[in-house]
PDB file of N, CA and C in Angstrom:
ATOM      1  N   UNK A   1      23.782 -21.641 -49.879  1.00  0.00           N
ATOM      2  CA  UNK A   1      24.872 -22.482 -50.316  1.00  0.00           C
ATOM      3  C   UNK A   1      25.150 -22.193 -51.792  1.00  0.00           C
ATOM      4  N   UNK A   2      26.268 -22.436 -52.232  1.00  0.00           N
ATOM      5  CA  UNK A   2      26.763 -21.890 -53.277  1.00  0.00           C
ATOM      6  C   UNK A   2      28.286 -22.570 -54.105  1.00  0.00           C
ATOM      7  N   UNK A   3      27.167 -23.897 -55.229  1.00  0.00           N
ATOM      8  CA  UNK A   3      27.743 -24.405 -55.775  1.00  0.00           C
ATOM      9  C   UNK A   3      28.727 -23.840 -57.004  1.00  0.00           C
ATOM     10  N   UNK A   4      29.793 -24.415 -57.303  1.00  0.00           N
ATOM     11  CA  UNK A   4      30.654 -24.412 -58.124  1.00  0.00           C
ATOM     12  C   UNK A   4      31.261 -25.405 -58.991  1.00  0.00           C
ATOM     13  N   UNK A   5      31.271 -25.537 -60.011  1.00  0.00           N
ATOM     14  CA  UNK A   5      31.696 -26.719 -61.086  1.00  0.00           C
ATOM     15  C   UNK A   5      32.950 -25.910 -61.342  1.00  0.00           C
ATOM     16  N   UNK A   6      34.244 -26.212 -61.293  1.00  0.00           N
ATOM     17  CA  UNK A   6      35.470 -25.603 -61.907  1.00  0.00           C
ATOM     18  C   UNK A   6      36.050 -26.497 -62.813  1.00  0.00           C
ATOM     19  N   UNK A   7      35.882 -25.857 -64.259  1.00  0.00           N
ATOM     20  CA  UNK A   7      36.627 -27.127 -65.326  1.00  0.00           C
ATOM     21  C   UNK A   7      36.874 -25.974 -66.554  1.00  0.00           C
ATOM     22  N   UNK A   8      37.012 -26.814 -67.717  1.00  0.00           N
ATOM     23  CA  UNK A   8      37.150 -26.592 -69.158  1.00  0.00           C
ATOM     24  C   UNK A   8      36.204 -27.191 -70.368  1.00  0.00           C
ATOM     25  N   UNK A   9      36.212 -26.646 -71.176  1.00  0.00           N
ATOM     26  CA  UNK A   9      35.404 -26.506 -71.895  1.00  0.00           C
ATOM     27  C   UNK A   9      35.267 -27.904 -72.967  1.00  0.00           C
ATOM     28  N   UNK A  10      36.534 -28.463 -72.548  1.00  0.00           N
ATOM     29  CA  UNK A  10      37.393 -29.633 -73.349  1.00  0.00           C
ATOM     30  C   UNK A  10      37.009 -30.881 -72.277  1.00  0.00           C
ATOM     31  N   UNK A  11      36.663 -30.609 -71.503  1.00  0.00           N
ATOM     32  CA  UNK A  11      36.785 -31.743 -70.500  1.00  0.00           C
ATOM     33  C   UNK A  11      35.944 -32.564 -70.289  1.00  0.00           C
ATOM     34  N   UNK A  12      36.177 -33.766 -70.912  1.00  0.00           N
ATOM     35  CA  UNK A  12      35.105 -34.768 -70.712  1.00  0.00           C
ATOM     36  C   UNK A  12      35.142 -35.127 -68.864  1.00  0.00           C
ATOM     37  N   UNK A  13      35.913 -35.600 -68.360  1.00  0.00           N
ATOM     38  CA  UNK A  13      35.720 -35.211 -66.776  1.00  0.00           C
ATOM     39  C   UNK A  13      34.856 -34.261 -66.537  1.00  0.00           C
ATOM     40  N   UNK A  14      35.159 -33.048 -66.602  1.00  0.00           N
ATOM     41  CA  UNK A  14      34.134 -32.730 -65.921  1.00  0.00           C
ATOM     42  C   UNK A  14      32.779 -32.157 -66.615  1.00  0.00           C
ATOM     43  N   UNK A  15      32.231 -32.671 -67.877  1.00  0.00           N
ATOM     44  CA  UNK A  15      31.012 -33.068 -68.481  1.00  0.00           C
ATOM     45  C   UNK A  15      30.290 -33.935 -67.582  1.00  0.00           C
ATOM     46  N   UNK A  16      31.119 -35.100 -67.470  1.00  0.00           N
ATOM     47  CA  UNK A  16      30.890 -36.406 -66.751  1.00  0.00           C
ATOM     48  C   UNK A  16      30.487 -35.713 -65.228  1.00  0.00           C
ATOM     49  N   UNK A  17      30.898 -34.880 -64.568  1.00  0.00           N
ATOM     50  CA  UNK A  17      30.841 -34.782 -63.199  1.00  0.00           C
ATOM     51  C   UNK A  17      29.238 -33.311 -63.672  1.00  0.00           C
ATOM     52  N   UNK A  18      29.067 -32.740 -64.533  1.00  0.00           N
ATOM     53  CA  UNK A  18      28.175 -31.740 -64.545  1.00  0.00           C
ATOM     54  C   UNK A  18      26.862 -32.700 -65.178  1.00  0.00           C
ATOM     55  N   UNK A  19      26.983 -33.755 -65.207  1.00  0.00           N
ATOM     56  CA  UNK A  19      26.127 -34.438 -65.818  1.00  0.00           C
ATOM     57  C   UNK A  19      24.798 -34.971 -63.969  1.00  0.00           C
ATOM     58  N   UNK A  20      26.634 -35.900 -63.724  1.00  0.00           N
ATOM     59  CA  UNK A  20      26.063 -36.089 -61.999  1.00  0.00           C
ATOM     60  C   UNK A  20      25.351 -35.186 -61.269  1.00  0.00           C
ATOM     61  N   UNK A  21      25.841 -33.939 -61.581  1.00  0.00           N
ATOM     62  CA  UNK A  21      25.178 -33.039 -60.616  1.00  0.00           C
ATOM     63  C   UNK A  21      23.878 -32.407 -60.736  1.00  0.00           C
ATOM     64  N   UNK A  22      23.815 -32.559 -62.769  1.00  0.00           N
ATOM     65  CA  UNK A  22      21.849 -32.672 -62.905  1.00  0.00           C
ATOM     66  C   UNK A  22      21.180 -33.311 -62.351  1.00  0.00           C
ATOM     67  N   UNK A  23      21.684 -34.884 -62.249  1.00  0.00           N
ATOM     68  CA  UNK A  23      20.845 -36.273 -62.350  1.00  0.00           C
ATOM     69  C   UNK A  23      20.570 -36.582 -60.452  1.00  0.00           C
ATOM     70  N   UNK A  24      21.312 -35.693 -59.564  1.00  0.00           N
ATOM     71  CA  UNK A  24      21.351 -35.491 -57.957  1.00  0.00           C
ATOM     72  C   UNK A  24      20.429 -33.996 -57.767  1.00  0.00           C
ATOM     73  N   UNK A  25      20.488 -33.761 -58.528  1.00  0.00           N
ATOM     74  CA  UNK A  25      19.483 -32.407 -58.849  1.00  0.00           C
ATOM     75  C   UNK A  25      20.043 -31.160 -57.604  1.00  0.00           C
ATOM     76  N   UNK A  26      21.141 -31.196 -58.090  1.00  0.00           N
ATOM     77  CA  UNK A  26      22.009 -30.177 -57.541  1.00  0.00           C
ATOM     78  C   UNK A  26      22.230 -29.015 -58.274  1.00  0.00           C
ATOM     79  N   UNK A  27      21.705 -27.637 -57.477  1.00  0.00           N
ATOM     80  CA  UNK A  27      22.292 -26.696 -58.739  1.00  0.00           C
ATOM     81  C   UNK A  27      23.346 -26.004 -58.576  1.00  0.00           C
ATOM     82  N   UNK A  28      24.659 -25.828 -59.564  1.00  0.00           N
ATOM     83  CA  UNK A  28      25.900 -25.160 -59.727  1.00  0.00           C
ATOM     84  C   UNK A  28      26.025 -24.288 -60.660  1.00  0.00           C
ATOM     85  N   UNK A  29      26.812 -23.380 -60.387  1.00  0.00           N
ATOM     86  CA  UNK A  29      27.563 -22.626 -61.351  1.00  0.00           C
ATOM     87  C   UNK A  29      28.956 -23.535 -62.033  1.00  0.00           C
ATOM     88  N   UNK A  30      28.524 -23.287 -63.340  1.00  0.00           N
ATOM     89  CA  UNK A  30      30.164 -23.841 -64.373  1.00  0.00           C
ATOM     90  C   UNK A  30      31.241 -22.512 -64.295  1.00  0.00           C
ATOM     91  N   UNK A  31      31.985 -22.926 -64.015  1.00  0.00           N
ATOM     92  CA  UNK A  31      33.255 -21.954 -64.261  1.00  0.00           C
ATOM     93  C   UNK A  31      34.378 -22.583 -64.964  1.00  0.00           C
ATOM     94  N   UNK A  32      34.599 -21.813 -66.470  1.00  0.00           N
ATOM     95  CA  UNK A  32      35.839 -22.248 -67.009  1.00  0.00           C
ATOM     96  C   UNK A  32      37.041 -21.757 -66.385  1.00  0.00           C
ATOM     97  N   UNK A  33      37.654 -22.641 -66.172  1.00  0.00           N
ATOM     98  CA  UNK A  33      38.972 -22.118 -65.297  1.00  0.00           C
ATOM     99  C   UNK A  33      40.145 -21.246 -66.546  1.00  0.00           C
ATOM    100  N   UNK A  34      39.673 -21.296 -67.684  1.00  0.00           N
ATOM    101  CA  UNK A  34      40.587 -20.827 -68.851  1.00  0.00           C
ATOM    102  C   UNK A  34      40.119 -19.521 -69.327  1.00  0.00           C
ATOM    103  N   UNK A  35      39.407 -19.097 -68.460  1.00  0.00           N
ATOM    104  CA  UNK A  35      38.596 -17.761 -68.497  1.00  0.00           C
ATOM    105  C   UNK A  35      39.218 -16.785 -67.329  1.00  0.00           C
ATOM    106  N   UNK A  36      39.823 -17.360 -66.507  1.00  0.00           N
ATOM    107  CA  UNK A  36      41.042 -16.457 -65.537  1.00  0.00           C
ATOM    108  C   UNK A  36      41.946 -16.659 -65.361  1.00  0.00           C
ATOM    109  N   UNK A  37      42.862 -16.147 -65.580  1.00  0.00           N
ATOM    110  CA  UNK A  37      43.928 -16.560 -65.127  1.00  0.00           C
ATOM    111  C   UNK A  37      44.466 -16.822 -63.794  1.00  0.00           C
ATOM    112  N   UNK A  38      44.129 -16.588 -62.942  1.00  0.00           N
ATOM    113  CA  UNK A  38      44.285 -16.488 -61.222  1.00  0.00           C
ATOM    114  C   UNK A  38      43.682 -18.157 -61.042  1.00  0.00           C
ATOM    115  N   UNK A  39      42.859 -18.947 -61.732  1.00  0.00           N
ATOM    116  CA  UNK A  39      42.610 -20.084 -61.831  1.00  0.00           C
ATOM    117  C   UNK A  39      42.584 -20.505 -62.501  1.00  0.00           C
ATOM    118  N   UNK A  40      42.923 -20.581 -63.266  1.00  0.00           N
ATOM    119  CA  UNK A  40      43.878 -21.597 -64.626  1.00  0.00           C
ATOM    120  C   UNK A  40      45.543 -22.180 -63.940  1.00  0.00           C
ATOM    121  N   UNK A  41      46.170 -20.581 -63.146  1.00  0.00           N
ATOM    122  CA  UNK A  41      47.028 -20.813 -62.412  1.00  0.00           C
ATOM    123  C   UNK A  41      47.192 -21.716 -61.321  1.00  0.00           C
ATOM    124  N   UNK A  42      46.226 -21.698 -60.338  1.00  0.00           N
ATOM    125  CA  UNK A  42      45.695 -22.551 -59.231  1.00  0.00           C
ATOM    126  C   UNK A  42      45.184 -24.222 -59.366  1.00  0.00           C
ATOM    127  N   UNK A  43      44.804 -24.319 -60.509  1.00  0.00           N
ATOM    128  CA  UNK A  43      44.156 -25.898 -60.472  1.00  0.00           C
ATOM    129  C   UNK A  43      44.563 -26.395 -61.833  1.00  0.00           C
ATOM    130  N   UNK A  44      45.404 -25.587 -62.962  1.00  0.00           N
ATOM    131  CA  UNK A  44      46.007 -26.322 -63.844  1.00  0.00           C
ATOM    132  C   UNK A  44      45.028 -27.449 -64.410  1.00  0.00           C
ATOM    133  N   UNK A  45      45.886 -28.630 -64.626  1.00  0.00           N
ATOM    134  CA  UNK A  45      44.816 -29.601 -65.580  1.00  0.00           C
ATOM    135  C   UNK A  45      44.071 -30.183 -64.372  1.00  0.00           C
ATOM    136  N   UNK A  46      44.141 -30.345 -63.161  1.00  0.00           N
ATOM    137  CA  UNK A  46      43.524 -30.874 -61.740  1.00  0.00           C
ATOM    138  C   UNK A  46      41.937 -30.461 -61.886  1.00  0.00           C
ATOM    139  N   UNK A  47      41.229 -30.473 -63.238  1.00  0.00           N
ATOM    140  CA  UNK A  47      39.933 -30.228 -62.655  1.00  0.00           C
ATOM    141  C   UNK A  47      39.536 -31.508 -63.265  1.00  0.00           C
ATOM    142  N   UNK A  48      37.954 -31.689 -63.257  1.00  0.00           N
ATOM    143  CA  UNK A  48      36.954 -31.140 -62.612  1.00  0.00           C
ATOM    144  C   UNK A  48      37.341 -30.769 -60.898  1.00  0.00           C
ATOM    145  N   UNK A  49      37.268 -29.854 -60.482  1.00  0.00           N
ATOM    146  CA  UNK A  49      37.112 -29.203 -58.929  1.00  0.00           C
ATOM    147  C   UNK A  49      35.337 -28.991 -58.584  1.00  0.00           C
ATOM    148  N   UNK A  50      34.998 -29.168 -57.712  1.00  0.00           N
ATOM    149  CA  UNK A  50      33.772 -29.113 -57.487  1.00  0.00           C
ATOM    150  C   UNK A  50      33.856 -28.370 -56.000  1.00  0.00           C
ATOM    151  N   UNK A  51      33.468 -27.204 -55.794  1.00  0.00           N
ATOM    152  CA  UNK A  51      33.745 -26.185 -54.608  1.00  0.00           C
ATOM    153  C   UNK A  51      32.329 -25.705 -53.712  1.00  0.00           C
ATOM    154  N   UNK A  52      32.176 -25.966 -52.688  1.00  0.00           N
ATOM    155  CA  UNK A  52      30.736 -25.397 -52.259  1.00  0.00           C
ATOM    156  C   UNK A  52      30.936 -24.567 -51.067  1.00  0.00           C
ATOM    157  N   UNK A  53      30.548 -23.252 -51.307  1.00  0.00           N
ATOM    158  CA  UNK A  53      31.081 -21.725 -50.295  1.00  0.00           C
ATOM    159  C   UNK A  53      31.913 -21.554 -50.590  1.00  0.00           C
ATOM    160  N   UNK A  54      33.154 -22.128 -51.564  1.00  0.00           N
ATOM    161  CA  UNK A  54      34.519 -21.113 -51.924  1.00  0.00           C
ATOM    162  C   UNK A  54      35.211 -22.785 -51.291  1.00  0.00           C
ATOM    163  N   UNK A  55      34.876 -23.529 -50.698  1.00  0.00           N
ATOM    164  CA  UNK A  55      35.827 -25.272 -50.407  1.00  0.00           C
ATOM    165  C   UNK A  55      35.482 -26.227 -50.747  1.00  0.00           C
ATOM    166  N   UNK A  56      36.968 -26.720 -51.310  1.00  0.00           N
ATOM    167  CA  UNK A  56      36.802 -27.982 -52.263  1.00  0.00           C
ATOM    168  C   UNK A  56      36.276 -29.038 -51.617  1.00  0.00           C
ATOM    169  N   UNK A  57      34.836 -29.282 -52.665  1.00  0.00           N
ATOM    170  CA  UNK A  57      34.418 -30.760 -51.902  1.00  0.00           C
ATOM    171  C   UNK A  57      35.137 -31.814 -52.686  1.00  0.00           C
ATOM    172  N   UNK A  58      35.122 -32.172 -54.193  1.00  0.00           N
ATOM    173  CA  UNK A  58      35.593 -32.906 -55.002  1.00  0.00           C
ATOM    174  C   UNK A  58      36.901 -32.840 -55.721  1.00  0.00           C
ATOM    175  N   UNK A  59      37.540 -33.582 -56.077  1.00  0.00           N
ATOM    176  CA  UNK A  59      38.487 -33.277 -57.559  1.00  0.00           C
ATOM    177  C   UNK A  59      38.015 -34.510 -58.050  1.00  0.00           C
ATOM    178  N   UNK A  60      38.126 -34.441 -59.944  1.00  0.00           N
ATOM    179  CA  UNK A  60      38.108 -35.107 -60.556  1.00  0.00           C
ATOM    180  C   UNK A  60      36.796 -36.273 -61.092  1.00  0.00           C
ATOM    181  N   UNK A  61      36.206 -37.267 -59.805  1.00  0.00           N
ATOM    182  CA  UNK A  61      35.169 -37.652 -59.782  1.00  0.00           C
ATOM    183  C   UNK A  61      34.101 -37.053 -58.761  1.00  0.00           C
ATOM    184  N   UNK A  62      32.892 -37.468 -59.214  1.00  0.00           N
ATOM    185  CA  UNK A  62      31.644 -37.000 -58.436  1.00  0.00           C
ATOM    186  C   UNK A  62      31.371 -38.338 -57.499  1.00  0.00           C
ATOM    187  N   UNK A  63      31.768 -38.229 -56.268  1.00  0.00           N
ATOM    188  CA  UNK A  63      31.449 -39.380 -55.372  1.00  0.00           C
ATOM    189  C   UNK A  63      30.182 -39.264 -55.002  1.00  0.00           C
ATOM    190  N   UNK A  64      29.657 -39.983 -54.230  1.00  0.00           N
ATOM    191  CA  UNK A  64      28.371 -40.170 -53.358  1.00  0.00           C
ATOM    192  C   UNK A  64      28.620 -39.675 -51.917  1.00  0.00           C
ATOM    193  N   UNK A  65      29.728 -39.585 -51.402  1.00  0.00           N
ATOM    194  CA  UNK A  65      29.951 -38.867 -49.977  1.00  0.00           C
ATOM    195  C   UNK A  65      29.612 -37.184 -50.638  1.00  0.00           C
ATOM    196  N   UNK A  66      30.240 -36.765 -51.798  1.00  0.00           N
ATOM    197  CA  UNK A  66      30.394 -35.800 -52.474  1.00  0.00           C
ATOM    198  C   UNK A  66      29.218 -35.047 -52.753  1.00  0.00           C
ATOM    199  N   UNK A  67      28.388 -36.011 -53.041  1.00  0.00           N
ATOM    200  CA  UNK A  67      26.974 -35.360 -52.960  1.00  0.00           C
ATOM    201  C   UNK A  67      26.502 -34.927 -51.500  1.00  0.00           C
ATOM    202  N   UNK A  68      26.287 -36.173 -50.779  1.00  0.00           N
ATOM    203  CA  UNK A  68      25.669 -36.290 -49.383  1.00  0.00           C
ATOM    204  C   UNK A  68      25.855 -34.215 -48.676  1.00  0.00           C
ATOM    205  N   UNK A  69      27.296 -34.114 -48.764  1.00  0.00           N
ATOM    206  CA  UNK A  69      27.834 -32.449 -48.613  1.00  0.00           C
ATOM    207  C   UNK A  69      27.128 -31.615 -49.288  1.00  0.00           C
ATOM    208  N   UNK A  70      26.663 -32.107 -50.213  1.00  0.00           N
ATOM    209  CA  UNK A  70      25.968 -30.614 -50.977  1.00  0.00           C
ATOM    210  C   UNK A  70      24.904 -30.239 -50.592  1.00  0.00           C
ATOM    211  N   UNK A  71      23.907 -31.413 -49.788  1.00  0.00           N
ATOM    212  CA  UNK A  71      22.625 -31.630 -49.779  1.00  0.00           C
ATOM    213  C   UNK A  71      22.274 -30.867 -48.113  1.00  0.00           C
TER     214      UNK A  71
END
């Protein structure tokens, strides 16, 4: 399985959501979305995105169903 954090570097959102995903002891990859353009294009200001295998589990907040999927 093969987590993904998609955000910015600016983003308290998704600080807030990479924070959750220590404290569930989940491990992800961060991806700045302002580091490609092909997704900067795609999810615009719409992140935090949280993606696991390449599909979106989350936008924005880190739910508890949200976890339950990762696990």
């Amino acid at each position: 399985m093969k987590v993904k954090l998609l955000g910015r570097a600016w983003c308290h959102l998704c600080e807030e959501m990479a924070q959750g995903l220590r404290a569930a002891g989940i491990d992800f990859e961060e991806v700045d979305v302002d580091s490609d353009p092909r997704l900067e294009a795609m999810y615009g200001e719409q992140v935090p995105v949280l993606l696991k295998d390449g599909a979106e589990v989350c936008r924005h907040r880190l739910t508890a169903e949200a976890i339950a999927k990762l696990r």
